[in-house]
Amino acid sequence: MDLHVHSTCSSDGGSSIMDYALQARRAGLTAIGFCEHADFDPRDQGYGYLDMVRYDQELHSAREHVPEVLLLQAIEITYQAGLEGQIRDWLSGHAWDYVLASVHLVDYEDGWALVSEPGTANAYYGTHTCRQAYLAYFEELLRAARSGLADVLGHLDLVKRYGTAHYGPFEPRTFSAEIRSVLRAAVEAGMGLEINTSGLRQAPGEPYPALEVLRWYLELGGQIVTIGSDAHRVQDLGASTPEALDLVRAAGFRAVAYYQDRQVRWVDL
Ligand SMILES: [Zn+2]
Ligand SMILES: [Zn+2]
């Protein structure tokens, strides 16, 4: 299964929900989780794009045409501490299979950056030391984990996507205290941790997060791990799932998880 996919219901998605469903059937996937973007800040490129009526309709139609594949309706919120009340209210207006919380946007002294977009990200990294840039991201991520808004924490160390070009390969041990705090908060909140394989297709050449951080999550009592490609087009559906499963096994987990109606479900390895 692939639990992190963006269709054309997201501003940056290139394939329709139906195309993903048909591709999943061809490829023998049992489930897809659509994690369309919900962005709450007018500075965000995806702000105001999501149309829930369309999302519901397209999903309904794909479920009818491709009943063999479990099509989960999820949402990827761009978490921002200052907008928590607004995000909570919005989420309560719809039934989700699961909610993924991601940090994409970091506010800093005299600006802001989308850490997932080269334009603003490069300006951010260019004016901060590695420690400053990464800490601001992990601090916001800690607030996301503590918020209780979501079921799963998305792409834990996405900050390395463009950070790698400025500071070299990401070394989790440099931020071990901060990352462990995030993981501990996630465990306390009963949140799952996503292994996002898109990092294997991008500059870091490893998933978000990689093996060491997965081991820390397990050590701290974390059990819920989900796997997603963050595909924005059908060509990437299910990308690197076998590698992610190897990583989950290597870290010592015995099962992977998915969610339906916000209830965690398990697939034994
Ligand atoms: Zn994301
Ligand atoms: Zn995503």
CSV table of C-alpha atoms and ligand atoms in Angstrom, one decimal:
chain,number,residue,atom,x,y,z
A,1,MET,CA,0.0,0.0,0.0
A,2,ASP,CA,1.0,3.6,-0.5
A,3,LEU,CA,-0.4,6.0,2.2
A,4,HIS,CA,0.8,9.3,0.9
A,5,VAL,CA,-0.4,10.3,-2.5
A,6,HIS,CA,-1.4,13.7,-4.1
A,7,SER,CA,-3.9,13.8,-6.9
A,8,THR,CA,-5.0,16.8,-8.9
A,9,CYS,CA,-7.2,17.7,-5.9
A,10,SER,CA,-3.8,19.1,-4.6
A,11,SER,CA,-2.4,22.2,-6.2
A,12,ASP,CA,0.8,20.4,-7.1
A,13,GLY,CA,-0.7,17.0,-8.1
A,14,GLY,CA,-0.4,15.8,-11.7
A,15,SER,CA,-2.7,12.7,-11.9
A,16,SER,CA,-6.3,12.2,-11.1
A,17,ILE,CA,-7.7,10.0,-8.3
A,18,MET,CA,-9.1,7.7,-10.9
A,19,ASP,CA,-5.7,7.3,-12.6
A,20,TYR,CA,-4.1,6.4,-9.3
A,21,ALA,CA,-6.8,3.8,-8.6
A,22,LEU,CA,-6.4,2.2,-12.0
A,23,GLN,CA,-2.6,2.2,-11.6
A,24,ALA,CA,-2.9,0.7,-8.1
A,25,ARG,CA,-5.0,-2.2,-9.5
A,26,ARG,CA,-2.5,-2.8,-12.3
A,27,ALA,CA,0.4,-2.8,-9.9
A,28,GLY,CA,-1.3,-5.0,-7.4
A,29,LEU,CA,-1.5,-2.5,-4.5
A,30,THR,CA,-4.1,-3.2,-1.9
A,31,ALA,CA,-4.6,0.4,-0.7
A,32,ILE,CA,-3.9,4.0,-1.4
A,33,GLY,CA,-4.2,6.9,1.0
A,34,PHE,CA,-4.9,10.2,-0.6
A,35,CYS,CA,-3.2,12.9,1.4
A,36,GLU,CA,-4.4,16.0,-0.4
A,37,HIS,CA,-2.9,19.3,0.8
A,38,ALA,CA,-4.8,21.5,3.2
A,39,ASP,CA,-2.9,24.8,3.6
A,40,PHE,CA,-4.2,27.5,5.9
A,41,ASP,CA,-1.7,30.3,5.3
A,42,PRO,CA,-2.3,32.7,2.4
A,43,ARG,CA,1.5,32.7,1.7
A,44,ASP,CA,1.4,28.9,1.0
A,45,GLN,CA,1.2,28.0,-2.7
A,46,GLY,CA,-1.7,25.6,-2.0
A,47,TYR,CA,-3.8,28.0,0.0
A,48,GLY,CA,-7.4,28.0,-1.1
A,49,TYR,CA,-7.0,25.3,-3.7
A,50,LEU,CA,-8.6,22.3,-2.1
A,51,ASP,CA,-12.2,21.7,-3.1
A,52,MET,CA,-13.8,19.2,-0.7
A,53,VAL,CA,-16.8,18.6,-2.9
A,54,ARG,CA,-14.6,17.7,-5.8
A,55,TYR,CA,-12.4,15.5,-3.6
A,56,ASP,CA,-15.5,13.6,-2.3
A,57,GLN,CA,-16.9,13.2,-5.7
A,58,GLU,CA,-13.7,12.0,-7.4
A,59,LEU,CA,-13.0,9.6,-4.6
A,60,HIS,CA,-16.6,8.2,-4.7
A,61,SER,CA,-16.4,7.6,-8.4
A,62,ALA,CA,-13.0,5.9,-8.2
A,63,ARG,CA,-14.3,3.7,-5.3
A,64,GLU,CA,-17.1,2.6,-7.6
A,65,HIS,CA,-14.9,1.9,-10.6
A,66,VAL,CA,-12.0,0.2,-8.7
A,67,PRO,CA,-13.5,-1.7,-5.8
A,68,GLU,CA,-10.5,-4.0,-5.6
A,69,VAL,CA,-8.3,-1.3,-4.1
A,70,LEU,CA,-9.0,0.3,-0.7
A,71,LEU,CA,-9.1,4.1,-1.4
A,72,LEU,CA,-8.5,6.0,1.8
A,73,GLN,CA,-9.5,9.6,2.3
A,74,ALA,CA,-6.8,11.4,4.2
A,75,ILE,CA,-5.5,14.9,4.4
A,76,GLU,CA,-2.1,16.4,4.8
A,77,ILE,CA,-2.3,19.6,6.8
A,78,THR,CA,0.5,22.1,6.8
A,79,TYR,CA,0.8,22.5,10.6
A,80,GLN,CA,1.4,26.1,11.9
A,81,ALA,CA,1.3,26.7,15.6
A,82,GLY,CA,-0.3,30.1,15.1
A,83,LEU,CA,-3.2,28.6,13.1
A,84,GLU,CA,-4.0,25.6,15.4
A,85,GLY,CA,-7.5,26.7,16.3
A,86,GLN,CA,-8.4,27.3,12.7
A,87,ILE,CA,-6.9,24.0,11.6
A,88,ARG,CA,-8.8,22.1,14.3
A,89,ASP,CA,-12.1,23.7,13.4
A,90,TRP,CA,-11.6,22.9,9.7
A,91,LEU,CA,-10.6,19.3,10.4
A,92,SER,CA,-13.7,18.7,12.5
A,93,GLY,CA,-16.0,19.5,9.5
A,94,HIS,CA,-15.2,16.3,7.7
A,95,ALA,CA,-14.7,12.6,8.3
A,96,TRP,CA,-11.2,11.4,7.5
A,97,ASP,CA,-9.6,8.0,7.4
A,98,TYR,CA,-6.5,9.7,8.9
A,99,VAL,CA,-4.9,13.1,9.2
A,100,LEU,CA,-1.2,13.6,8.4
A,101,ALA,CA,0.5,16.6,10.0
A,102,SER,CA,3.4,18.1,8.2
A,103,VAL,CA,5.6,21.1,8.7
A,104,HIS,CA,6.3,22.8,5.4
A,105,LEU,CA,6.5,26.4,6.5
A,106,VAL,CA,9.0,28.0,8.9
A,107,ASP,CA,8.6,31.6,10.1
A,108,TYR,CA,11.8,33.3,11.1
A,109,GLU,CA,13.0,36.7,12.3
A,110,ASP,CA,12.6,38.6,9.1
A,111,GLY,CA,10.9,36.2,6.7
A,112,TRP,CA,9.3,32.8,6.1
A,113,ALA,CA,10.2,29.8,4.0
A,114,LEU,CA,8.4,26.8,2.5
A,115,VAL,CA,11.1,24.2,3.3
A,116,SER,CA,9.6,22.1,0.5
A,117,GLU,CA,10.1,24.7,-2.2
A,118,PRO,CA,13.5,25.8,-3.5
A,119,GLY,CA,12.7,29.4,-4.0
A,120,THR,CA,12.0,30.4,-0.4
A,121,ALA,CA,13.9,27.5,1.1
A,122,ASN,CA,17.2,28.5,-0.5
A,123,ALA,CA,16.9,32.0,0.8
A,124,TYR,CA,16.2,30.6,4.3
A,125,TYR,CA,19.2,28.2,4.3
A,126,GLY,CA,21.4,30.9,2.7
A,127,THR,CA,20.9,33.2,5.7
A,128,HIS,CA,21.0,30.7,8.5
A,129,THR,CA,23.5,28.3,9.9
A,130,CYS,CA,22.6,24.6,9.7
A,131,ARG,CA,21.8,24.6,13.4
A,132,GLN,CA,19.5,27.7,13.2
A,133,ALA,CA,17.7,26.5,10.1
A,134,TYR,CA,17.1,22.9,11.3
A,135,LEU,CA,16.2,23.9,14.9
A,136,ALA,CA,13.4,26.2,13.8
A,137,TYR,CA,11.9,23.4,11.8
A,138,PHE,CA,12.1,20.8,14.6
A,139,GLU,CA,10.7,23.3,17.1
A,140,GLU,CA,7.6,23.7,14.9
A,141,LEU,CA,7.4,19.9,14.4
A,142,LEU,CA,7.5,19.4,18.2
A,143,ARG,CA,4.4,21.7,18.5
A,144,ALA,CA,2.7,19.7,15.7
A,145,ALA,CA,3.4,16.4,17.6
A,146,ARG,CA,2.0,18.0,20.8
A,147,SER,CA,-1.0,19.4,19.2
A,148,GLY,CA,-3.0,16.2,19.0
A,149,LEU,CA,-4.4,17.3,15.7
A,150,ALA,CA,-3.3,14.4,13.6
A,151,ASP,CA,-2.9,10.6,13.5
A,152,VAL,CA,0.5,10.6,11.8
A,153,LEU,CA,3.5,12.9,11.6
A,154,GLY,CA,4.6,13.4,8.0
A,155,HIS,CA,8.1,13.3,6.6
A,156,LEU,CA,9.9,14.0,9.9
A,157,ASP,CA,13.1,15.5,8.6
A,158,LEU,CA,11.9,17.1,5.4
A,159,VAL,CA,14.1,20.0,6.3
A,160,LYS,CA,17.0,18.1,4.8
A,161,ARG,CA,15.5,18.1,1.4
A,162,TYR,CA,17.0,21.5,0.4
A,163,GLY,CA,19.2,21.7,3.5
A,164,THR,CA,21.5,19.0,2.1
A,165,ALA,CA,22.6,21.2,-0.7
A,166,HIS,CA,23.7,23.9,1.7
A,167,TYR,CA,25.1,22.0,4.7
A,168,GLY,CA,25.9,18.5,3.3
A,169,PRO,CA,24.4,15.2,4.3
A,170,PHE,CA,21.9,15.3,7.2
A,171,GLU,CA,23.3,13.8,10.4
A,172,PRO,CA,20.4,13.0,12.8
A,173,ARG,CA,22.8,12.7,15.8
A,174,THR,CA,23.5,16.4,15.6
A,175,PHE,CA,19.9,17.0,16.4
A,176,SER,CA,19.3,13.9,18.5
A,177,ALA,CA,17.8,15.8,21.5
A,178,GLU,CA,15.4,17.7,19.4
A,179,ILE,CA,14.4,14.8,17.2
A,180,ARG,CA,13.9,12.5,20.3
A,181,SER,CA,11.7,15.2,21.9
A,182,VAL,CA,9.5,15.2,18.8
A,183,LEU,CA,9.4,11.4,18.8
A,184,ARG,CA,8.6,11.2,22.5
A,185,ALA,CA,5.7,13.7,22.0
A,186,ALA,CA,4.4,11.6,19.1
A,187,VAL,CA,4.5,8.5,21.2
A,188,GLU,CA,2.7,10.2,24.1
A,189,ALA,CA,0.0,11.5,21.7
A,190,GLY,CA,-0.4,8.0,20.1
A,191,MET,CA,0.7,9.4,16.8
A,192,GLY,CA,2.2,7.3,14.0
A,193,LEU,CA,5.4,8.1,12.2
A,194,GLU,CA,5.5,8.2,8.4
A,195,ILE,CA,8.4,6.8,6.4
A,196,ASN,CA,8.2,9.1,3.3
A,197,THR,CA,10.2,7.5,0.5
A,198,SER,CA,10.3,10.7,-1.7
A,199,GLY,CA,13.7,11.5,-0.1
A,200,LEU,CA,15.1,8.6,-2.1
A,201,ARG,CA,14.1,10.4,-5.3
A,202,GLN,CA,15.5,13.7,-4.0
A,203,ALA,CA,18.8,15.2,-2.9
A,204,PRO,CA,19.1,13.4,0.4
A,205,GLY,CA,19.0,10.0,-1.3
A,206,GLU,CA,17.3,8.5,1.8
A,207,PRO,CA,13.8,8.5,3.2
A,208,TYR,CA,12.3,11.0,5.6
A,209,PRO,CA,13.3,9.8,8.1
A,210,ALA,CA,16.1,7.2,7.7
A,211,LEU,CA,17.0,4.1,9.8
A,212,GLU,CA,18.5,5.7,12.8
A,213,VAL,CA,15.5,7.9,13.6
A,214,LEU,CA,13.2,4.9,13.1
A,215,ARG,CA,15.2,3.0,15.7
A,216,TRP,CA,14.9,5.9,18.2
A,217,TYR,CA,11.1,6.0,17.7
A,218,LEU,CA,10.9,2.2,18.5
A,219,GLU,CA,13.2,2.7,21.5
A,220,LEU,CA,10.9,5.4,22.8
A,221,GLY,CA,7.9,3.1,22.6
A,222,GLY,CA,6.7,4.0,19.1
A,223,GLN,CA,5.0,1.3,17.2
A,224,ILE,CA,2.9,2.9,14.5
A,225,VAL,CA,4.8,3.2,11.2
A,226,THR,CA,3.1,4.1,7.9
A,227,ILE,CA,4.7,4.1,4.5
A,228,GLY,CA,4.1,6.6,1.7
A,229,SER,CA,5.7,7.7,-1.5
A,230,ASP,CA,4.4,11.3,-1.5
A,231,ALA,CA,3.7,10.7,-5.2
A,232,HIS,CA,2.4,13.7,-7.1
A,233,ARG,CA,1.9,11.6,-10.3
A,234,VAL,CA,1.0,8.0,-11.0
A,235,GLN,CA,4.6,7.2,-12.1
A,236,ASP,CA,5.7,7.5,-8.5
A,237,LEU,CA,2.8,5.5,-6.9
A,238,GLY,CA,4.3,2.9,-4.6
A,239,ALA,CA,7.8,4.1,-5.2
A,240,SER,CA,10.4,2.5,-3.0
A,241,THR,CA,7.9,0.7,-0.8
A,242,PRO,CA,10.1,-2.5,-0.8
A,243,GLU,CA,13.1,-0.4,0.5
A,244,ALA,CA,10.9,1.1,3.1
A,245,LEU,CA,9.7,-2.3,4.3
A,246,ASP,CA,13.3,-3.4,4.5
A,247,LEU,CA,14.0,-0.4,6.7
A,248,VAL,CA,11.1,-1.1,9.0
A,249,ARG,CA,12.3,-4.7,9.5
A,250,ALA,CA,15.9,-3.6,10.0
A,251,ALA,CA,14.7,-1.1,12.7
A,252,GLY,CA,13.0,-3.9,14.5
A,253,PHE,CA,9.3,-3.3,13.8
A,254,ARG,CA,7.0,-6.4,13.3
A,255,ALA,CA,4.2,-4.7,11.5
A,256,VAL,CA,3.3,-1.6,9.5
A,257,ALA,CA,0.1,0.4,10.0
A,258,TYR,CA,-2.6,2.1,8.1
A,259,TYR,CA,-5.8,3.9,9.2
A,260,GLN,CA,-9.4,3.6,8.5
A,261,ASP,CA,-12.0,5.9,10.1
A,262,ARG,CA,-9.1,7.2,12.2
A,263,GLN,CA,-8.6,3.7,13.7
A,264,VAL,CA,-5.2,2.2,13.4
A,265,ARG,CA,-5.0,-1.2,11.6
A,266,TRP,CA,-2.0,-3.5,11.3
A,267,VAL,CA,-0.3,-5.5,8.6
A,268,ASP,CA,2.2,-8.0,10.0
A,269,LEU,CA,5.5,-8.2,8.3
B,1,ZN,ZN,4.4,17.3,2.8
B,2,ZN,ZN,2.6,15.3,0.6
